[in-house]
Amino acid sequence: MHDEETPTGQLEGSSGQAAVAQMPQDNVTIAEADLANPVASLSQDEKKRILRERARKLALKTEDRDAEEKYLSVIEFALSHERYALEMQYIREVYPLKGLTRIPCTPSFVLGILNVRGQIMSVTDMREFFDLPKKEMTNLSRVLIVKSHTMELGILADEVLGERKIPLREVHSGLVSGNLREDFVRGVTKDQLIVLDAQGLLSERALVVHQEAGD
């Protein structure tokens, strides 16, 4: 009898152990599910708080990337059917082309002088200076007053197109073609915007001489 009961007892014991062993497995499965989706057990307010925090961190990362990226703030203008730009830090103001006085016996690129609120300002026609095709002046023509610590100069623009920010990495040097002098060009963008070197223009001896002559 004992020989027959022993297997039965062992089977019952095995079955009991199996049942006991299964319970921790079920508990582990539930715990793993909670870990895999911890938000599921949160209240709506807590979920909203977590989402707001994630959005804030994402915005900070975007701002950090923008801060690391270097830009040129420029004013874009048209000249001889092409687009040019000058850095905003060198632009004092944009002035209407009104009251221009021609000056005899001056180079062809000296368009004349303007009285800008009591200050006599010479105006340079960059089309002549760069030997570019000419275009008739219209009511859209403007004078960009470019400044440095030692000099101010008016530059003719056929039309002012507006302000923009250009990633510095997109301004490529060595792409100048035609009659433009490379020492007056900072670079060219992929959309063919020619960024002029304002400091180079303001340091040009010929322009400085004629600025003094205009005074």
Coordinates of C-alpha atoms in Angstrom, one line a residue:
M1 CA 0.0 0.0 0.0
H2 CA 2.8 2.4 0.9
D3 CA 4.5 1.6 -2.4
E4 CA 1.3 2.6 -4.2
E5 CA 0.7 5.8 -2.1
T6 CA 4.2 7.1 -2.5
P7 CA 3.9 8.0 -6.2
T8 CA 0.5 9.5 -5.5
G9 CA 2.0 11.6 -2.7
Q10 CA 4.8 12.6 -4.9
L11 CA 2.5 13.6 -7.7
E12 CA 0.4 15.6 -5.2
G13 CA 3.5 17.2 -3.9
S14 CA 4.7 18.0 -7.4
S15 CA 1.4 19.5 -8.3
G16 CA 1.4 21.6 -5.2
Q17 CA 4.9 22.8 -5.9
A18 CA 3.9 23.6 -9.5
A19 CA 1.0 25.7 -8.3
V20 CA 3.1 27.5 -5.7
A21 CA 5.8 28.1 -8.4
Q22 CA 3.3 29.6 -10.8
M23 CA 2.2 32.3 -8.5
P24 CA 5.5 34.2 -8.4
Q25 CA 5.7 33.9 -12.2
D26 CA 2.4 35.7 -12.5
N27 CA 3.6 38.4 -10.0
V28 CA 6.7 38.9 -12.0
T29 CA 4.7 39.3 -15.2
I30 CA 2.5 42.0 -13.6
A31 CA 5.5 43.8 -12.3
E32 CA 7.2 43.8 -15.6
A33 CA 4.1 45.2 -17.3
D34 CA 4.0 48.0 -14.8
L35 CA 7.7 48.8 -15.5
A36 CA 7.2 48.7 -19.2
N37 CA 4.3 51.2 -19.0
P38 CA 4.6 53.2 -15.8
V39 CA 2.4 56.0 -17.1
A40 CA -0.6 53.6 -17.3
S41 CA -1.1 53.7 -13.5
L42 CA -0.8 57.6 -13.3
S43 CA -3.6 60.0 -12.9
Q44 CA -4.6 62.3 -15.8
D45 CA -3.0 65.3 -14.0
E46 CA 0.3 63.4 -13.5
K47 CA 0.3 62.4 -17.2
K48 CA -0.2 66.0 -18.3
R49 CA 2.6 67.1 -16.0
I50 CA 5.0 64.6 -17.5
L51 CA 4.0 65.6 -21.1
R52 CA 4.6 69.3 -20.3
E53 CA 8.0 68.5 -18.8
R54 CA 9.0 66.5 -21.9
A55 CA 7.8 69.3 -24.2
R56 CA 9.9 71.8 -22.1
K57 CA 13.0 69.7 -22.3
L58 CA 12.5 69.3 -26.1
A59 CA 12.2 73.0 -26.5
L60 CA 15.4 73.6 -24.5
K61 CA 17.3 71.2 -26.8
T62 CA 16.0 73.0 -29.9
E63 CA 17.1 76.4 -28.4
D64 CA 20.5 74.9 -27.5
R65 CA 21.0 73.8 -31.2
D66 CA 19.9 77.2 -32.4
A67 CA 22.3 78.9 -30.0
E68 CA 25.2 76.7 -31.3
E69 CA 24.4 77.6 -34.9
K70 CA 26.0 80.8 -36.0
Y71 CA 24.0 83.2 -38.3
L72 CA 24.6 86.3 -40.3
S73 CA 21.8 88.9 -40.0
V74 CA 21.7 90.7 -43.3
I75 CA 19.7 93.1 -45.4
E76 CA 19.0 91.7 -48.8
F77 CA 18.8 94.0 -51.9
A78 CA 18.6 93.8 -55.7
L79 CA 21.4 95.1 -57.9
S80 CA 21.7 94.6 -61.6
H81 CA 19.2 91.7 -61.7
E82 CA 21.1 89.9 -58.9
R83 CA 20.6 89.6 -55.2
Y84 CA 23.2 91.0 -52.7
A85 CA 23.4 91.3 -48.9
L86 CA 25.2 93.4 -46.3
E87 CA 25.4 92.5 -42.6
M88 CA 22.9 94.4 -40.5
Q89 CA 25.6 95.4 -38.0
Y90 CA 27.0 97.7 -40.7
I91 CA 23.7 99.2 -41.8
R92 CA 22.8 102.5 -40.1
E93 CA 19.6 103.0 -42.1
V94 CA 17.9 102.7 -45.4
Y95 CA 17.3 106.1 -47.0
P96 CA 15.1 107.2 -49.9
L97 CA 16.9 108.2 -53.1
K98 CA 15.7 111.8 -53.0
G99 CA 17.6 115.1 -53.3
L100 CA 20.7 113.5 -54.9
T101 CA 23.2 116.1 -56.1
R102 CA 25.6 115.1 -58.9
I103 CA 29.3 116.0 -58.4
P104 CA 31.4 116.8 -61.5
C105 CA 34.9 115.5 -62.1
T106 CA 34.4 112.4 -59.9
P107 CA 34.7 108.7 -60.9
S108 CA 31.7 107.2 -62.5
F109 CA 30.9 105.1 -59.5
V110 CA 30.4 108.2 -57.3
L111 CA 26.7 108.7 -58.0
G112 CA 26.5 112.0 -56.0
I113 CA 25.8 113.3 -52.5
L114 CA 22.8 113.3 -50.3
N115 CA 21.9 115.6 -47.4
V116 CA 20.8 113.1 -44.7
R117 CA 19.4 115.3 -41.9
G118 CA 22.2 117.8 -42.2
Q119 CA 25.0 115.2 -42.8
I120 CA 26.5 115.2 -46.3
M121 CA 26.7 111.6 -47.5
S122 CA 28.4 110.4 -50.7
V123 CA 26.5 107.7 -52.6
T124 CA 28.4 104.9 -54.5
D125 CA 26.9 103.1 -57.4
M126 CA 28.1 99.6 -56.9
R127 CA 27.1 98.6 -60.4
E128 CA 29.8 101.0 -61.8
F129 CA 32.2 100.0 -59.1
F130 CA 31.9 96.3 -60.0
D131 CA 31.4 97.0 -63.7
L132 CA 27.9 95.4 -63.7
P133 CA 25.1 96.0 -66.1
K134 CA 23.1 99.1 -65.4
K135 CA 19.4 99.4 -64.6
E136 CA 17.3 102.5 -64.6
M137 CA 16.6 103.9 -61.1
T138 CA 13.0 103.8 -60.0
N139 CA 10.9 104.8 -57.0
L140 CA 12.0 101.5 -55.5
S141 CA 15.7 102.6 -55.5
R142 CA 17.2 103.1 -52.0
V143 CA 20.4 104.1 -50.4
L144 CA 21.9 101.8 -47.8
I145 CA 23.9 103.9 -45.4
V146 CA 26.8 101.7 -44.3
K147 CA 28.9 102.6 -41.3
S148 CA 32.1 101.7 -39.4
H149 CA 33.8 103.4 -36.5
T150 CA 35.7 105.7 -38.9
M151 CA 33.5 106.0 -42.0
E152 CA 30.0 106.2 -43.4
L153 CA 29.0 105.6 -47.0
G154 CA 25.8 105.4 -49.0
I155 CA 25.4 102.4 -51.4
L156 CA 22.8 102.4 -54.1
A157 CA 20.3 99.5 -54.2
D158 CA 17.8 99.0 -57.0
E159 CA 15.4 97.6 -54.5
V160 CA 15.6 96.5 -50.8
L161 CA 14.1 93.0 -50.5
G162 CA 14.1 92.7 -46.7
E163 CA 16.0 91.2 -43.8
R164 CA 17.0 87.6 -43.2
K165 CA 19.2 85.4 -41.2
I166 CA 21.7 83.1 -43.0
P167 CA 23.5 80.2 -41.3
L168 CA 27.2 81.0 -41.5
R169 CA 28.0 77.5 -42.8
E170 CA 25.9 78.3 -45.9
V171 CA 28.1 81.3 -46.9
H172 CA 30.8 79.8 -49.2
S173 CA 33.8 81.8 -50.3
G174 CA 35.6 81.3 -53.6
L175 CA 32.4 81.1 -55.6
V176 CA 32.6 84.6 -57.0
S177 CA 32.3 84.9 -60.8
G178 CA 32.1 87.6 -63.3
N179 CA 33.5 91.1 -62.6
L180 CA 33.0 91.1 -58.8
R181 CA 36.2 91.6 -56.9
E182 CA 36.7 88.8 -54.3
D183 CA 38.2 91.2 -51.7
F184 CA 34.7 92.8 -51.4
V185 CA 32.7 89.6 -51.3
R186 CA 32.4 87.6 -48.1
G187 CA 30.7 84.6 -49.8
V188 CA 27.8 83.2 -51.8
T189 CA 24.9 81.1 -50.6
K190 CA 23.5 78.1 -52.3
D191 CA 20.6 80.2 -53.5
Q192 CA 23.0 82.6 -55.2
L193 CA 22.8 85.4 -52.7
I194 CA 26.1 87.4 -52.8
V195 CA 27.1 88.6 -49.3
L196 CA 29.3 91.6 -49.6
D197 CA 32.1 92.4 -47.2
A198 CA 31.0 95.7 -45.7
Q199 CA 34.3 96.2 -43.8
G200 CA 36.2 95.7 -47.0
L201 CA 34.1 98.3 -48.8
L202 CA 34.5 100.8 -45.9
S203 CA 38.2 100.2 -45.9
E204 CA 38.6 100.8 -49.7
R205 CA 40.9 103.8 -50.2
A206 CA 39.2 105.0 -53.4
L207 CA 35.8 105.2 -51.5
V208 CA 37.4 106.8 -48.5
V209 CA 39.0 109.5 -50.7
H210 CA 35.7 110.3 -52.4
Q211 CA 33.9 110.3 -49.1
E212 CA 36.2 113.0 -47.9
A213 CA 35.9 114.9 -51.2
G214 CA 32.1 114.8 -50.7
D215 CA 32.5 116.4 -47.2

